[in-house]
PDB file of C-alpha atoms in Angstrom:
ATOM      1  CA  MET I  23      -0.508  -0.173   0.123  1.00 54.00           C
ATOM      2  CA  ASN I  24       2.775   2.576   1.048  1.00 58.00           C
ATOM      3  CA  LEU I  25       4.536   1.645  -2.510  1.00 50.00           C
ATOM      4  CA  LYS I  26       1.375   2.412  -4.677  1.00 58.00           C
ATOM      5  CA  ARG I  27       0.936   5.405  -3.027  1.00 56.00           C
ATOM      6  CA  SER I  28       4.270   6.427  -3.315  1.00 45.00           C
ATOM      7  CA  LEU I  29       4.195   5.936  -7.126  1.00 43.00           C
ATOM      8  CA  HIS I  30       0.574   7.520  -7.234  1.00 47.00           C
ATOM      9  CA  LEU I  31       2.472  10.941  -5.271  1.00 46.00           C
ATOM     10  CA  PHE I  32       5.466  10.263  -8.232  1.00 46.00           C
ATOM     11  CA  LEU I  33       2.891  10.072 -11.299  1.00 41.00           C
ATOM     12  CA  LEU I  34       1.355  12.851  -9.603  1.00 42.00           C
ATOM     13  CA  VAL I  35       4.555  15.007  -9.473  1.00 42.00           C
ATOM     14  CA  LEU I  36       5.323  13.773 -12.835  1.00 40.00           C
ATOM     15  CA  LEU I  37       2.363  15.537 -13.926  1.00 44.00           C
ATOM     16  CA  VAL I  38       2.186  18.870 -12.549  1.00 43.00           C
ATOM     17  CA  LEU I  39       5.918  19.306 -14.180  1.00 45.00           C
ATOM     18  CA  SER I  40       4.500  17.772 -17.536  1.00 49.00           C
ATOM     19  CA  SER I  41       2.308  20.826 -17.549  1.00 49.00           C
ATOM     20  CA  ILE I  42       4.813  23.912 -17.428  1.00 47.00           C
ATOM     21  CA  PRO I  43       5.890  25.216 -19.862  1.00 51.00           C
ATOM     22  CA  ALA I  44       9.686  24.688 -20.776  1.00 49.00           C
ATOM     23  CA  ASP I  45      10.554  28.683 -20.502  1.00 48.00           C
ATOM     24  CA  ALA I  46       9.292  28.513 -17.163  1.00 45.00           C
ATOM     25  CA  GLN I  47      11.015  25.848 -15.499  1.00 45.00           C
ATOM     26  CA  SER I  48      14.149  27.893 -16.807  1.00 50.00           C
ATOM     27  CA  VAL I  49      15.228  30.842 -14.165  1.00 62.00           C
ATOM     28  CA  ALA I  50      14.660  34.439 -15.995  1.00 68.00           C
ATOM     29  CA  GLN I  51      18.291  35.992 -16.558  1.00 72.00           C
ATOM     30  CA  PRO I  52      18.119  39.717 -16.681  1.00 83.00           C
ATOM     31  CA  ASP I  53      17.968  41.757 -19.642  1.00 95.00           C
ATOM     32  CA  PRO I  54      21.407  43.255 -20.703  1.00 96.00           C
ATOM     33  CA  LEU I  55      19.044  46.123 -21.480  1.00 97.00           C
ATOM     34  CA  PHE I  56      17.710  46.766 -19.148  1.00 97.00           C
ATOM     35  CA  MET I  57      20.160  46.806 -16.480  1.00 97.00           C
ATOM     36  CA  THR I  58      22.172  48.756 -18.866  1.00 97.00           C
ATOM     37  CA  ILE I  59      19.752  51.764 -18.192  1.00 98.00           C
ATOM     38  CA  GLN I  60      18.772  51.225 -15.158  1.00 97.00           C
ATOM     39  CA  SER I  61      22.112  51.756 -13.590  1.00 97.00           C
ATOM     40  CA  LEU I  62      22.913  54.401 -16.021  1.00 98.00           C
ATOM     41  CA  ASP I  63      19.614  56.156 -14.241  1.00 98.00           C
ATOM     42  CA  THR I  64      20.857  55.297 -11.057  1.00 97.00           C
ATOM     43  CA  LYS I  65      24.423  57.161 -11.850  1.00 98.00           C
ATOM     44  CA  LEU I  66      22.468  60.213 -13.876  1.00 98.00           C
ATOM     45  CA  PHE I  67      20.089  61.029 -10.519  1.00 96.00           C
ATOM     46  CA  ASP I  68      22.860  59.765  -7.860  1.00 97.00           C
ATOM     47  CA  ALA I  69      24.825  63.370  -9.371  1.00 98.00           C
ATOM     48  CA  TYR I  70      21.712  65.358 -10.004  1.00 97.00           C
ATOM     49  CA  ASN I  71      21.505  64.588  -5.990  1.00 95.00           C
ATOM     50  CA  HIS I  72      24.380  65.873  -4.924  1.00 97.00           C
ATOM     51  CA  CYS I  73      24.454  68.560  -7.549  1.00 97.00           C
ATOM     52  CA  ASP I  74      27.117  67.113  -9.608  1.00 98.00           C
ATOM     53  CA  LEU I  75      26.700  69.371 -12.612  1.00 98.00           C
ATOM     54  CA  ALA I  76      29.961  67.745 -14.485  1.00 98.00           C
ATOM     55  CA  THR I  77      28.857  63.981 -14.408  1.00 98.00           C
ATOM     56  CA  LEU I  78      24.931  65.121 -15.374  1.00 98.00           C
ATOM     57  CA  GLY I  79      26.690  67.535 -18.722  1.00 98.00           C
ATOM     58  CA  ALA I  80      28.608  64.318 -19.683  1.00 98.00           C
ATOM     59  CA  MET I  81      25.669  61.966 -19.396  1.00 98.00           C
ATOM     60  CA  VAL I  82      23.443  64.373 -21.243  1.00 98.00           C
ATOM     61  CA  SER I  83      24.081  65.776 -25.214  1.00 98.00           C
ATOM     62  CA  ASP I  84      24.452  69.431 -26.415  1.00 98.00           C
ATOM     63  CA  ASP I  85      20.878  69.230 -27.726  1.00 97.00           C
ATOM     64  CA  LEU I  86      19.322  68.017 -25.052  1.00 98.00           C
ATOM     65  CA  GLU I  87      15.535  68.355 -25.379  1.00 98.00           C
ATOM     66  CA  PHE I  88      13.446  68.337 -21.793  1.00 97.00           C
ATOM     67  CA  TYR I  89      10.056  68.585 -22.109  1.00 97.00           C
ATOM     68  CA  HIS I  90       8.229  69.433 -18.528  1.00 94.00           C
ATOM     69  CA  ASP I  91       4.777  69.619 -17.993  1.00 94.00           C
ATOM     70  CA  GLN I  92       4.970  73.358 -16.285  1.00 90.00           C
ATOM     71  CA  THR I  93       7.758  74.619 -17.335  1.00 91.00           C
ATOM     72  CA  GLY I  94       8.059  73.976 -20.749  1.00 94.00           C
ATOM     73  CA  LEU I  95      10.613  73.351 -23.598  1.00 96.00           C
ATOM     74  CA  SER I  96      14.253  73.666 -22.670  1.00 95.00           C
ATOM     75  CA  VAL I  97      16.752  73.255 -25.604  1.00 98.00           C
ATOM     76  CA  GLY I  98      20.657  72.996 -24.907  1.00 98.00           C
ATOM     77  CA  LYS I  99      22.705  71.102 -22.394  1.00 98.00           C
ATOM     78  CA  GLY I 100      23.795  74.647 -20.834  1.00 97.00           C
ATOM     79  CA  LEU I 101      20.252  75.522 -19.823  1.00 96.00           C
ATOM     80  CA  PHE I 102      19.595  72.592 -18.822  1.00 97.00           C
ATOM     81  CA  LEU I 103      22.534  72.429 -16.190  1.00 98.00           C
ATOM     82  CA  ALA I 104      21.592  75.878 -15.190  1.00 97.00           C
ATOM     83  CA  ALA I 105      18.360  75.045 -14.538  1.00 95.00           C
ATOM     84  CA  ILE I 106      19.621  72.227 -12.277  1.00 96.00           C
ATOM     85  CA  LYS I 107      21.863  74.578 -10.644  1.00 97.00           C
ATOM     86  CA  GLN I 108      18.992  77.047 -10.181  1.00 95.00           C
ATOM     87  CA  ASN I 109      15.972  75.194  -9.056  1.00 92.00           C
ATOM     88  CA  ILE I 110      17.118  71.880  -7.888  1.00 93.00           C
ATOM     89  CA  CYS I 111      20.427  71.708  -6.254  1.00 95.00           C
ATOM     90  CA  GLY I 112      19.797  71.295  -2.216  1.00 92.00           C
ATOM     91  CA  LYS I 113      16.147  71.997  -2.904  1.00 92.00           C
ATOM     92  CA  VAL I 114      14.892  69.071  -4.278  1.00 91.00           C
ATOM     93  CA  GLN I 115      16.205  65.293  -4.971  1.00 92.00           C
ATOM     94  CA  ARG I 116      14.521  62.163  -7.320  1.00 93.00           C
ATOM     95  CA  THR I 117      13.971  59.028  -6.161  1.00 92.00           C
ATOM     96  CA  LEU I 118      12.889  56.088  -8.844  1.00 95.00           C
ATOM     97  CA  LEU I 119       9.579  54.642  -8.325  1.00 94.00           C
ATOM     98  CA  GLN I 120      11.829  50.725  -9.203  1.00 86.00           C
ATOM     99  CA  ASP I 121       8.772  48.716  -9.884  1.00 94.00           C
ATOM    100  CA  THR I 122       8.006  51.574 -12.760  1.00 96.00           C
ATOM    101  CA  LEU I 123      10.797  51.165 -14.708  1.00 97.00           C
ATOM    102  CA  GLU I 124      10.102  50.055 -17.890  1.00 97.00           C
ATOM    103  CA  VAL I 125      13.224  50.115 -20.664  1.00 98.00           C
ATOM    104  CA  TYR I 126      12.616  49.014 -24.736  1.00 98.00           C
ATOM    105  CA  PRO I 127      15.175  49.249 -27.312  1.00 98.00           C
ATOM    106  CA  LEU I 128      14.976  51.412 -29.995  1.00 98.00           C
ATOM    107  CA  LYS I 129      16.864  50.010 -32.939  1.00 97.00           C
ATOM    108  CA  GLY I 130      20.010  51.388 -34.357  1.00 97.00           C
ATOM    109  CA  TYR I 131      19.522  54.272 -31.764  1.00 98.00           C
ATOM    110  CA  GLY I 132      19.622  53.331 -27.925  1.00 98.00           C
ATOM    111  CA  ALA I 133      16.649  53.128 -26.081  1.00 98.00           C
ATOM    112  CA  VAL I 134      13.233  54.180 -24.407  1.00 98.00           C
ATOM    113  CA  GLU I 135      13.061  54.748 -20.226  1.00 98.00           C
ATOM    114  CA  VAL I 136      10.091  54.888 -19.372  1.00 98.00           C
ATOM    115  CA  GLY I 137       8.747  55.242 -15.121  1.00 97.00           C
ATOM    116  CA  ILE I 138       7.393  56.989 -12.499  1.00 96.00           C
ATOM    117  CA  HIS I 139       9.744  59.125  -9.864  1.00 94.00           C
ATOM    118  CA  ARG I 140       9.632  60.829  -6.881  1.00 90.00           C
ATOM    119  CA  PHE I 141      10.498  63.814  -5.837  1.00 90.00           C
ATOM    120  CA  HIS I 142      11.193  65.419  -2.411  1.00 87.00           C
ATOM    121  CA  HIS I 143      13.159  67.364   0.156  1.00 86.00           C
ATOM    122  CA  PRO I 144      17.005  66.648   0.305  1.00 84.00           C
ATOM    123  CA  GLY I 145      17.097  64.233   3.903  1.00 73.00           C
ATOM    124  CA  ARG I 146      13.711  64.184   4.538  1.00 69.00           C
ATOM    125  CA  PRO I 147      12.041  61.649   1.904  1.00 62.00           C
ATOM    126  CA  GLU I 148       8.841  61.664   3.444  1.00 68.00           C
ATOM    127  CA  ASP I 149       8.188  64.351   2.965  1.00 68.00           C
ATOM    128  CA  GLY I 150       7.745  64.076  -0.510  1.00 67.00           C
ATOM    129  CA  VAL I 151       6.817  67.267  -3.095  1.00 76.00           C
ATOM    130  CA  GLY I 152       4.906  64.850  -5.573  1.00 88.00           C
ATOM    131  CA  ASP I 153       5.372  62.055  -8.637  1.00 92.00           C
ATOM    132  CA  ALA I 154       6.029  62.644 -12.208  1.00 95.00           C
ATOM    133  CA  LYS I 155       5.656  60.499 -15.230  1.00 96.00           C
ATOM    134  CA  PHE I 156       8.749  60.511 -17.629  1.00 97.00           C
ATOM    135  CA  VAL I 157      10.079  59.175 -20.795  1.00 98.00           C
ATOM    136  CA  THR I 158      14.062  59.332 -21.546  1.00 98.00           C
ATOM    137  CA  LEU I 159      15.738  58.854 -24.831  1.00 98.00           C
ATOM    138  CA  TRP I 160      18.817  57.035 -24.214  1.00 98.00           C
ATOM    139  CA  GLN I 161      21.356  57.590 -27.465  1.00 98.00           C
ATOM    140  CA  ASN I 162      24.333  54.499 -27.850  1.00 98.00           C
ATOM    141  CA  LYS I 163      26.630  56.038 -30.145  1.00 96.00           C
ATOM    142  CA  ASP I 164      29.969  54.836 -30.346  1.00 93.00           C
ATOM    143  CA  GLY I 165      29.435  52.996 -27.278  1.00 93.00           C
ATOM    144  CA  ALA I 166      28.809  55.897 -24.973  1.00 97.00           C
ATOM    145  CA  TRP I 167      25.582  56.488 -23.322  1.00 98.00           C
ATOM    146  CA  LYS I 168      23.151  60.086 -23.781  1.00 98.00           C
ATOM    147  CA  VAL I 169      19.968  61.567 -22.754  1.00 98.00           C
ATOM    148  CA  THR I 170      18.894  63.594 -25.432  1.00 98.00           C
ATOM    149  CA  ARG I 171      15.556  63.969 -24.959  1.00 98.00           C
ATOM    150  CA  VAL I 172      12.802  63.857 -21.493  1.00 98.00           C
ATOM    151  CA  ILE I 173       9.946  63.888 -21.072  1.00 98.00           C
ATOM    152  CA  SER I 174       8.218  65.124 -18.166  1.00 96.00           C
ATOM    153  CA  TYR I 175       5.177  65.233 -17.437  1.00 95.00           C
ATOM    154  CA  ASN I 176       1.841  64.522 -14.850  1.00 94.00           C
ATOM    155  CA  HIS I 177       3.335  66.007 -12.100  1.00 89.00           C
ATOM    156  CA  ASN I 178       1.304  65.836  -8.795  1.00 80.00           C
ATOM    157  CA  GLN I 179      -0.571  69.727  -7.693  1.00 51.00           C
ATOM    158  CA  GLY I 180       2.097  71.411  -5.673  1.00 46.00           C
ATOM    159  CA  LEU I 181       5.510  69.803  -6.945  1.00 42.00           C
ATOM    160  CA  LEU I 182       7.771  72.727  -6.603  1.00 43.00           C
ATOM    161  CA  ALA I 183       5.857  75.265  -4.730  1.00 41.00           C
ATOM    162  CA  LYS I 184       6.965  73.329  -1.967  1.00 39.00           C
TER     163      LYS I 184
END
């Protein structure tokens, strides 16, 4: 009886395992493009949060186009860095909401990054200023990744008022 029961259990396990798709049985490998863009986002916003304008400047293109639903269009690296220095440094920091990050390849160009980020006052992440959605275009040119276009939109009310 014990052997019969063990055989039934073994057959049941085999039946269950055979019904699982083959690709679900393997361990998913992290997407290299996703990992690259996630790492670049981390580096970019570490520089943003610490007012490291040299690193920020090295990571954006000279002809950067930055579209912001509250302030409009800004074109050029110089205007972007000046706005960061005047409006962000020491006043606002950014945290990516990790579960919102999406990355898609752009053939022959680079990648598009989509997500939601949260802004807060330095040293007070619990004192949220607001959330916003963003789309960032990353160009991979000769092995160097740079931000060329940003759309930052759907900012919560009061985002920059505090």
